[in-house]
């Protein structure tokens, strides 16, 4: 794969309470600024936050802000996963944390959506590809496009993998499972974020990438059409 960390990144939830050096913090801030969103006409904000425990111990997390709409949530997944893969590449662990708002004071005019705790890992940073617990390609897609394998490996809330892809004529039509009214609002939010995460993997494996909604995309029973990756 073009991005080697797609095949070995894992969600890290145990960290050393060890301060990151200033150079590393500046690299993270700079990377956040360089990642483009899936939808440019959307309003969002990402901040890097530090919670001091003692003089030499700190906890860190990214806070994502925006509106609770489809575009914002997909943008958060799309950008956040690229940040997470970058963090992995420099030896920093991370994971998306949906439940609970950080206790430290946050500064943004936009609504808090989700956080991404990060830090020096106190557990393995990588895993082998055969350790991924994922659905098969035939369960999540039809047609052939090698980039769908990257999407298959994407992380998702409670490992739900609620996406589907139809590859046809050089296009990849993208779908998410239709919302279940009996499920919590949290689950519906996470599904959109997960879709953005999967799309970020397709983007990273693409020579060129454009994404838009089409009027004539094929229907998929039980799924909601999200958009199409164009040639």
PDB file of C-alpha atoms in Angstrom:
ATOM      1  CA  UNK A   1       0.000   0.000   0.000  1.00  0.00           C
ATOM      2  CA  UNK A   2       1.064   3.589  -0.555  1.00  0.00           C
ATOM      3  CA  UNK A   3       0.652   4.272   3.165  1.00  0.00           C
ATOM      4  CA  UNK A   4       2.350   1.428   5.009  1.00  0.00           C
ATOM      5  CA  UNK A   5       0.733   2.304   8.340  1.00  0.00           C
ATOM      6  CA  UNK A   6      -2.787   1.450   7.136  1.00  0.00           C
ATOM      7  CA  UNK A   7      -1.806  -2.222   7.358  1.00  0.00           C
ATOM      8  CA  UNK A   8      -0.312  -2.062  10.844  1.00  0.00           C
ATOM      9  CA  UNK A   9      -1.799   0.853  12.800  1.00  0.00           C
ATOM     10  CA  UNK A  10      -3.834  -0.066  15.864  1.00  0.00           C
ATOM     11  CA  UNK A  11      -5.886   1.974  18.313  1.00  0.00           C
ATOM     12  CA  UNK A  12      -3.707   2.635  21.371  1.00  0.00           C
ATOM     13  CA  UNK A  13      -5.546   3.325  24.624  1.00  0.00           C
ATOM     14  CA  UNK A  14      -2.725   3.023  27.148  1.00  0.00           C
ATOM     15  CA  UNK A  15      -0.179   5.822  27.324  1.00  0.00           C
ATOM     16  CA  UNK A  16       2.843   6.782  29.333  1.00  0.00           C
ATOM     17  CA  UNK A  17       2.148   9.906  31.371  1.00  0.00           C
ATOM     18  CA  UNK A  18       5.260  11.379  29.848  1.00  0.00           C
ATOM     19  CA  UNK A  19       5.585  14.864  28.409  1.00  0.00           C
ATOM     20  CA  UNK A  20       6.182  15.106  24.660  1.00  0.00           C
ATOM     21  CA  UNK A  21       9.046  17.338  23.595  1.00  0.00           C
ATOM     22  CA  UNK A  22       8.285  20.693  21.992  1.00  0.00           C
ATOM     23  CA  UNK A  23       9.537  19.595  18.571  1.00  0.00           C
ATOM     24  CA  UNK A  24       7.051  16.695  18.498  1.00  0.00           C
ATOM     25  CA  UNK A  25       4.181  18.951  19.566  1.00  0.00           C
ATOM     26  CA  UNK A  26       5.052  21.433  16.814  1.00  0.00           C
ATOM     27  CA  UNK A  27       5.184  18.634  14.229  1.00  0.00           C
ATOM     28  CA  UNK A  28       1.686  17.520  15.253  1.00  0.00           C
ATOM     29  CA  UNK A  29       0.320  21.074  15.038  1.00  0.00           C
ATOM     30  CA  UNK A  30       1.908  21.555  11.624  1.00  0.00           C
ATOM     31  CA  UNK A  31       0.474  18.281  10.299  1.00  0.00           C
ATOM     32  CA  UNK A  32      -3.030  19.229  11.429  1.00  0.00           C
ATOM     33  CA  UNK A  33      -2.809  22.399   9.316  1.00  0.00           C
ATOM     34  CA  UNK A  34      -1.714  20.588   6.146  1.00  0.00           C
ATOM     35  CA  UNK A  35      -4.531  18.002   5.932  1.00  0.00           C
ATOM     36  CA  UNK A  36      -7.356  19.057   3.649  1.00  0.00           C
ATOM     37  CA  UNK A  37     -10.993  18.232   4.469  1.00  0.00           C
ATOM     38  CA  UNK A  38     -13.317  16.012   2.476  1.00  0.00           C
ATOM     39  CA  UNK A  39     -15.757  18.924   2.187  1.00  0.00           C
ATOM     40  CA  UNK A  40     -14.190  22.380   1.912  1.00  0.00           C
ATOM     41  CA  UNK A  41     -17.441  24.267   2.558  1.00  0.00           C
ATOM     42  CA  UNK A  42     -17.731  23.004   6.127  1.00  0.00           C
ATOM     43  CA  UNK A  43     -16.833  24.740   9.381  1.00  0.00           C
ATOM     44  CA  UNK A  44     -14.716  22.764  11.854  1.00  0.00           C
ATOM     45  CA  UNK A  45     -11.807  23.232  14.248  1.00  0.00           C
ATOM     46  CA  UNK A  46      -9.125  20.967  15.731  1.00  0.00           C
ATOM     47  CA  UNK A  47      -7.077  21.864  18.805  1.00  0.00           C
ATOM     48  CA  UNK A  48      -4.149  20.100  20.483  1.00  0.00           C
ATOM     49  CA  UNK A  49      -4.566  20.104  24.250  1.00  0.00           C
ATOM     50  CA  UNK A  50      -2.309  19.205  27.167  1.00  0.00           C
ATOM     51  CA  UNK A  51      -3.372  18.235  30.675  1.00  0.00           C
ATOM     52  CA  UNK A  52      -0.504  18.633  33.118  1.00  0.00           C
ATOM     53  CA  UNK A  53      -0.303  15.922  35.786  1.00  0.00           C
ATOM     54  CA  UNK A  54       3.035  16.948  37.274  1.00  0.00           C
ATOM     55  CA  UNK A  55       6.160  18.761  36.109  1.00  0.00           C
ATOM     56  CA  UNK A  56       7.256  15.898  33.835  1.00  0.00           C
ATOM     57  CA  UNK A  57       3.951  14.136  33.221  1.00  0.00           C
ATOM     58  CA  UNK A  58       1.225  15.139  30.792  1.00  0.00           C
ATOM     59  CA  UNK A  59      -1.788  13.795  28.976  1.00  0.00           C
ATOM     60  CA  UNK A  60      -2.576  14.987  25.461  1.00  0.00           C
ATOM     61  CA  UNK A  61      -5.591  14.915  23.197  1.00  0.00           C
ATOM     62  CA  UNK A  62      -6.990  16.483  20.062  1.00  0.00           C
ATOM     63  CA  UNK A  63     -10.440  18.053  20.356  1.00  0.00           C
ATOM     64  CA  UNK A  64     -12.646  18.214  17.255  1.00  0.00           C
ATOM     65  CA  UNK A  65     -15.332  20.885  16.985  1.00  0.00           C
ATOM     66  CA  UNK A  66     -18.047  21.597  14.432  1.00  0.00           C
ATOM     67  CA  UNK A  67     -21.721  20.990  13.768  1.00  0.00           C
ATOM     68  CA  UNK A  68     -23.492  17.660  14.210  1.00  0.00           C
ATOM     69  CA  UNK A  69     -24.228  17.308  10.513  1.00  0.00           C
ATOM     70  CA  UNK A  70     -23.147  14.771   7.930  1.00  0.00           C
ATOM     71  CA  UNK A  71     -20.397  16.886   6.342  1.00  0.00           C
ATOM     72  CA  UNK A  72     -18.751  17.866   9.615  1.00  0.00           C
ATOM     73  CA  UNK A  73     -18.762  14.325  10.980  1.00  0.00           C
ATOM     74  CA  UNK A  74     -17.317  12.853   7.788  1.00  0.00           C
ATOM     75  CA  UNK A  75     -14.686  15.614   7.734  1.00  0.00           C
ATOM     76  CA  UNK A  76     -13.701  14.750  11.306  1.00  0.00           C
ATOM     77  CA  UNK A  77     -13.234  11.087  10.403  1.00  0.00           C
ATOM     78  CA  UNK A  78     -11.423  11.939   7.160  1.00  0.00           C
ATOM     79  CA  UNK A  79      -8.969  14.369   8.765  1.00  0.00           C
ATOM     80  CA  UNK A  80      -8.689  12.621  12.119  1.00  0.00           C
ATOM     81  CA  UNK A  81      -7.664   9.269  10.658  1.00  0.00           C
ATOM     82  CA  UNK A  82      -4.923  10.901   8.587  1.00  0.00           C
ATOM     83  CA  UNK A  83      -3.644  12.592  11.733  1.00  0.00           C
ATOM     84  CA  UNK A  84      -3.745   9.253  13.575  1.00  0.00           C
ATOM     85  CA  UNK A  85      -1.758   7.532  10.833  1.00  0.00           C
ATOM     86  CA  UNK A  86       0.794  10.347  10.933  1.00  0.00           C
ATOM     87  CA  UNK A  87       1.072  10.024  14.711  1.00  0.00           C
ATOM     88  CA  UNK A  88       1.720   6.308  14.275  1.00  0.00           C
ATOM     89  CA  UNK A  89       4.513   7.108  11.808  1.00  0.00           C
ATOM     90  CA  UNK A  90       6.332   9.202  14.448  1.00  0.00           C
ATOM     91  CA  UNK A  91       5.837   6.689  17.265  1.00  0.00           C
ATOM     92  CA  UNK A  92       2.768   8.240  18.891  1.00  0.00           C
ATOM     93  CA  UNK A  93      -0.324   6.181  19.753  1.00  0.00           C
ATOM     94  CA  UNK A  94      -3.911   7.453  19.500  1.00  0.00           C
ATOM     95  CA  UNK A  95      -7.578   6.509  19.279  1.00  0.00           C
ATOM     96  CA  UNK A  96     -10.950   8.161  18.686  1.00  0.00           C
ATOM     97  CA  UNK A  97     -12.827   8.656  21.973  1.00  0.00           C
ATOM     98  CA  UNK A  98     -16.534   9.216  21.469  1.00  0.00           C
ATOM     99  CA  UNK A  99     -17.842   8.897  25.020  1.00  0.00           C
ATOM    100  CA  UNK A 100     -17.293  11.629  27.584  1.00  0.00           C
ATOM    101  CA  UNK A 101     -16.098  15.202  27.189  1.00  0.00           C
ATOM    102  CA  UNK A 102     -12.548  16.080  28.293  1.00  0.00           C
ATOM    103  CA  UNK A 103     -12.409  17.588  31.777  1.00  0.00           C
ATOM    104  CA  UNK A 104      -9.978  20.360  30.870  1.00  0.00           C
ATOM    105  CA  UNK A 105     -11.333  23.672  29.617  1.00  0.00           C
ATOM    106  CA  UNK A 106     -11.698  23.807  25.828  1.00  0.00           C
ATOM    107  CA  UNK A 107     -11.731  26.932  23.727  1.00  0.00           C
ATOM    108  CA  UNK A 108     -13.831  27.056  20.559  1.00  0.00           C
ATOM    109  CA  UNK A 109     -16.934  28.859  19.336  1.00  0.00           C
ATOM    110  CA  UNK A 110     -18.038  25.607  17.696  1.00  0.00           C
ATOM    111  CA  UNK A 111     -19.664  22.581  19.348  1.00  0.00           C
ATOM    112  CA  UNK A 112     -17.403  19.884  20.796  1.00  0.00           C
ATOM    113  CA  UNK A 113     -17.821  16.602  18.864  1.00  0.00           C
ATOM    114  CA  UNK A 114     -15.123  14.064  19.738  1.00  0.00           C
ATOM    115  CA  UNK A 115     -11.581  13.761  21.093  1.00  0.00           C
ATOM    116  CA  UNK A 116      -8.472  11.811  20.169  1.00  0.00           C
ATOM    117  CA  UNK A 117      -6.233  10.970  23.160  1.00  0.00           C
ATOM    118  CA  UNK A 118      -2.598  10.572  22.118  1.00  0.00           C
ATOM    119  CA  UNK A 119       0.830  10.013  23.601  1.00  0.00           C
ATOM    120  CA  UNK A 120       3.797   7.705  23.905  1.00  0.00           C
ATOM    121  CA  UNK A 121       2.327   4.193  23.843  1.00  0.00           C
ATOM    122  CA  UNK A 122       2.366   1.952  26.913  1.00  0.00           C
ATOM    123  CA  UNK A 123       1.220  -0.962  24.738  1.00  0.00           C
ATOM    124  CA  UNK A 124       2.223  -2.180  21.246  1.00  0.00           C
ATOM    125  CA  UNK A 125       1.889   0.514  18.585  1.00  0.00           C
ATOM    126  CA  UNK A 126       1.574  -1.894  15.649  1.00  0.00           C
ATOM    127  CA  UNK A 127      -0.127  -5.155  14.755  1.00  0.00           C
ATOM    128  CA  UNK A 128       0.213  -7.590  11.876  1.00  0.00           C
ATOM    129  CA  UNK A 129      -2.337  -7.471   9.080  1.00  0.00           C
ATOM    130  CA  UNK A 130      -3.629 -10.939   9.994  1.00  0.00           C
ATOM    131  CA  UNK A 131      -4.530  -9.609  13.454  1.00  0.00           C
ATOM    132  CA  UNK A 132      -7.157  -7.239  12.045  1.00  0.00           C
ATOM    133  CA  UNK A 133     -10.691  -8.409  12.859  1.00  0.00           C
ATOM    134  CA  UNK A 134     -12.492  -7.198   9.766  1.00  0.00           C
ATOM    135  CA  UNK A 135     -15.278  -8.332   7.458  1.00  0.00           C
ATOM    136  CA  UNK A 136     -14.254  -9.875   4.145  1.00  0.00           C
ATOM    137  CA  UNK A 137     -14.282  -7.833   0.938  1.00  0.00           C
ATOM    138  CA  UNK A 138     -17.328  -9.757  -0.282  1.00  0.00           C
ATOM    139  CA  UNK A 139     -19.257  -8.652   2.825  1.00  0.00           C
ATOM    140  CA  UNK A 140     -18.594  -4.945   2.317  1.00  0.00           C
ATOM    141  CA  UNK A 141     -18.248  -4.490  -1.436  1.00  0.00           C
ATOM    142  CA  UNK A 142     -18.972  -5.572  -4.976  1.00  0.00           C
ATOM    143  CA  UNK A 143     -16.864  -4.996  -8.062  1.00  0.00           C
ATOM    144  CA  UNK A 144     -13.099  -4.672  -8.008  1.00  0.00           C
ATOM    145  CA  UNK A 145     -10.883  -1.798  -6.937  1.00  0.00           C
ATOM    146  CA  UNK A 146      -7.733  -2.415  -4.913  1.00  0.00           C
ATOM    147  CA  UNK A 147      -8.332   0.732  -2.842  1.00  0.00           C
ATOM    148  CA  UNK A 148     -11.347  -0.906  -1.154  1.00  0.00           C
ATOM    149  CA  UNK A 149      -8.932  -3.193   0.700  1.00  0.00           C
ATOM    150  CA  UNK A 150      -7.538  -0.092   2.420  1.00  0.00           C
ATOM    151  CA  UNK A 151     -11.071   0.945   3.400  1.00  0.00           C
ATOM    152  CA  UNK A 152     -11.735  -2.579   4.701  1.00  0.00           C
ATOM    153  CA  UNK A 153      -8.879  -2.188   7.182  1.00  0.00           C
ATOM    154  CA  UNK A 154     -10.219   1.107   8.544  1.00  0.00           C
ATOM    155  CA  UNK A 155     -11.130   1.297  12.246  1.00  0.00           C
ATOM    156  CA  UNK A 156     -14.734   1.939  13.275  1.00  0.00           C
ATOM    157  CA  UNK A 157     -16.693   2.443  16.487  1.00  0.00           C
ATOM    158  CA  UNK A 158     -17.274  -0.935  18.227  1.00  0.00           C
ATOM    159  CA  UNK A 159     -15.747  -2.415  15.046  1.00  0.00           C
ATOM    160  CA  UNK A 160     -19.158  -2.131  13.350  1.00  0.00           C
ATOM    161  CA  UNK A 161     -17.751  -1.634   9.823  1.00  0.00           C
ATOM    162  CA  UNK A 162     -21.056  -0.166   8.688  1.00  0.00           C
ATOM    163  CA  UNK A 163     -19.956   0.721   5.173  1.00  0.00           C
ATOM    164  CA  UNK A 164     -20.434  -0.688   1.686  1.00  0.00           C
ATOM    165  CA  UNK A 165     -18.689   0.050  -1.610  1.00  0.00           C
ATOM    166  CA  UNK A 166     -19.685  -0.584  -5.216  1.00  0.00           C
ATOM    167  CA  UNK A 167     -16.784  -0.360  -7.671  1.00  0.00           C
ATOM    168  CA  UNK A 168     -17.953   0.233 -11.227  1.00  0.00           C
ATOM    169  CA  UNK A 169     -16.417   1.851 -14.320  1.00  0.00           C
ATOM    170  CA  UNK A 170     -13.488   3.246 -12.344  1.00  0.00           C
ATOM    171  CA  UNK A 171     -15.783   4.798  -9.712  1.00  0.00           C
ATOM    172  CA  UNK A 172     -16.307   3.791  -6.091  1.00  0.00           C
ATOM    173  CA  UNK A 173     -19.842   4.430  -4.830  1.00  0.00           C
ATOM    174  CA  UNK A 174     -19.866   4.693  -1.023  1.00  0.00           C
ATOM    175  CA  UNK A 175     -22.669   3.801   1.393  1.00  0.00           C
ATOM    176  CA  UNK A 176     -23.327   3.589   5.129  1.00  0.00           C
ATOM    177  CA  UNK A 177     -25.889   1.420   6.858  1.00  0.00           C
ATOM    178  CA  UNK A 178     -29.171   3.243   7.271  1.00  0.00           C
ATOM    179  CA  UNK A 179     -29.619   4.691  10.762  1.00  0.00           C
ATOM    180  CA  UNK A 180     -31.557   2.534  13.182  1.00  0.00           C
ATOM    181  CA  UNK A 181     -34.072   4.708  15.088  1.00  0.00           C
ATOM    182  CA  UNK A 182     -33.762   2.352  18.067  1.00  0.00           C
ATOM    183  CA  UNK A 183     -30.041   3.035  18.402  1.00  0.00           C
ATOM    184  CA  UNK A 184     -28.571   5.938  20.337  1.00  0.00           C
ATOM    185  CA  UNK A 185     -27.737   9.267  18.756  1.00  0.00           C
ATOM    186  CA  UNK A 186     -24.093   8.445  19.541  1.00  0.00           C
ATOM    187  CA  UNK A 187     -24.191   5.457  17.183  1.00  0.00           C
ATOM    188  CA  UNK A 188     -25.592   7.501  14.309  1.00  0.00           C
ATOM    189  CA  UNK A 189     -22.888  10.145  14.813  1.00  0.00           C
ATOM    190  CA  UNK A 190     -20.129   7.545  14.925  1.00  0.00           C
ATOM    191  CA  UNK A 191     -21.345   5.964  11.666  1.00  0.00           C
ATOM    192  CA  UNK A 192     -20.697   9.206   9.771  1.00  0.00           C
ATOM    193  CA  UNK A 193     -17.272   9.616  11.391  1.00  0.00           C
ATOM    194  CA  UNK A 194     -16.464   5.997  10.482  1.00  0.00           C
ATOM    195  CA  UNK A 195     -17.405   6.709   6.868  1.00  0.00           C
ATOM    196  CA  UNK A 196     -14.946   9.600   6.793  1.00  0.00           C
ATOM    197  CA  UNK A 197     -12.255   7.315   8.221  1.00  0.00           C
ATOM    198  CA  UNK A 198     -12.799   4.720   5.484  1.00  0.00           C
ATOM    199  CA  UNK A 199     -12.753   7.424   2.808  1.00  0.00           C
ATOM    200  CA  UNK A 200      -9.441   8.727   4.142  1.00  0.00           C
ATOM    201  CA  UNK A 201      -7.904   5.298   3.494  1.00  0.00           C
ATOM    202  CA  UNK A 202      -9.225   5.331  -0.085  1.00  0.00           C
ATOM    203  CA  UNK A 203      -7.855   8.860  -0.506  1.00  0.00           C
ATOM    204  CA  UNK A 204      -4.397   7.867   0.740  1.00  0.00           C
ATOM    205  CA  UNK A 205      -4.302   4.979  -1.749  1.00  0.00           C
ATOM    206  CA  UNK A 206      -5.466   7.094  -4.715  1.00  0.00           C
ATOM    207  CA  UNK A 207      -3.291   8.782  -7.340  1.00  0.00           C
ATOM    208  CA  UNK A 208      -6.026  11.394  -7.667  1.00  0.00           C
ATOM    209  CA  UNK A 209      -9.141  11.867  -5.542  1.00  0.00           C
ATOM    210  CA  UNK A 210     -12.443  13.653  -6.073  1.00  0.00           C
ATOM    211  CA  UNK A 211     -15.596  12.991  -4.102  1.00  0.00           C
ATOM    212  CA  UNK A 212     -19.134  14.100  -4.914  1.00  0.00           C
ATOM    213  CA  UNK A 213     -22.746  12.962  -4.797  1.00  0.00           C
ATOM    214  CA  UNK A 214     -24.163  11.687  -8.071  1.00  0.00           C
ATOM    215  CA  UNK A 215     -27.798  11.653  -9.170  1.00  0.00           C
ATOM    216  CA  UNK A 216     -27.527   8.255 -10.855  1.00  0.00           C
ATOM    217  CA  UNK A 217     -25.565   6.235  -8.257  1.00  0.00           C
ATOM    218  CA  UNK A 218     -26.832   2.654  -7.866  1.00  0.00           C
ATOM    219  CA  UNK A 219     -29.084   1.881  -4.922  1.00  0.00           C
ATOM    220  CA  UNK A 220     -28.077  -0.546  -2.173  1.00  0.00           C
ATOM    221  CA  UNK A 221     -30.824  -2.034  -0.017  1.00  0.00           C
ATOM    222  CA  UNK A 222     -30.396  -1.220   3.672  1.00  0.00           C
ATOM    223  CA  UNK A 223     -27.759   1.424   3.018  1.00  0.00           C
ATOM    224  CA  UNK A 224     -27.669   5.192   2.558  1.00  0.00           C
ATOM    225  CA  UNK A 225     -25.696   6.563  -0.384  1.00  0.00           C
ATOM    226  CA  UNK A 226     -22.956   8.943   0.798  1.00  0.00           C
ATOM    227  CA  UNK A 227     -21.069   9.889  -2.355  1.00  0.00           C
ATOM    228  CA  UNK A 228     -18.766   8.644  -5.096  1.00  0.00           C
ATOM    229  CA  UNK A 229     -14.993   8.608  -5.484  1.00  0.00           C
ATOM    230  CA  UNK A 230     -14.473   9.751  -9.070  1.00  0.00           C
ATOM    231  CA  UNK A 231     -11.803   8.756 -11.546  1.00  0.00           C
TER     232      UNK A 231
END
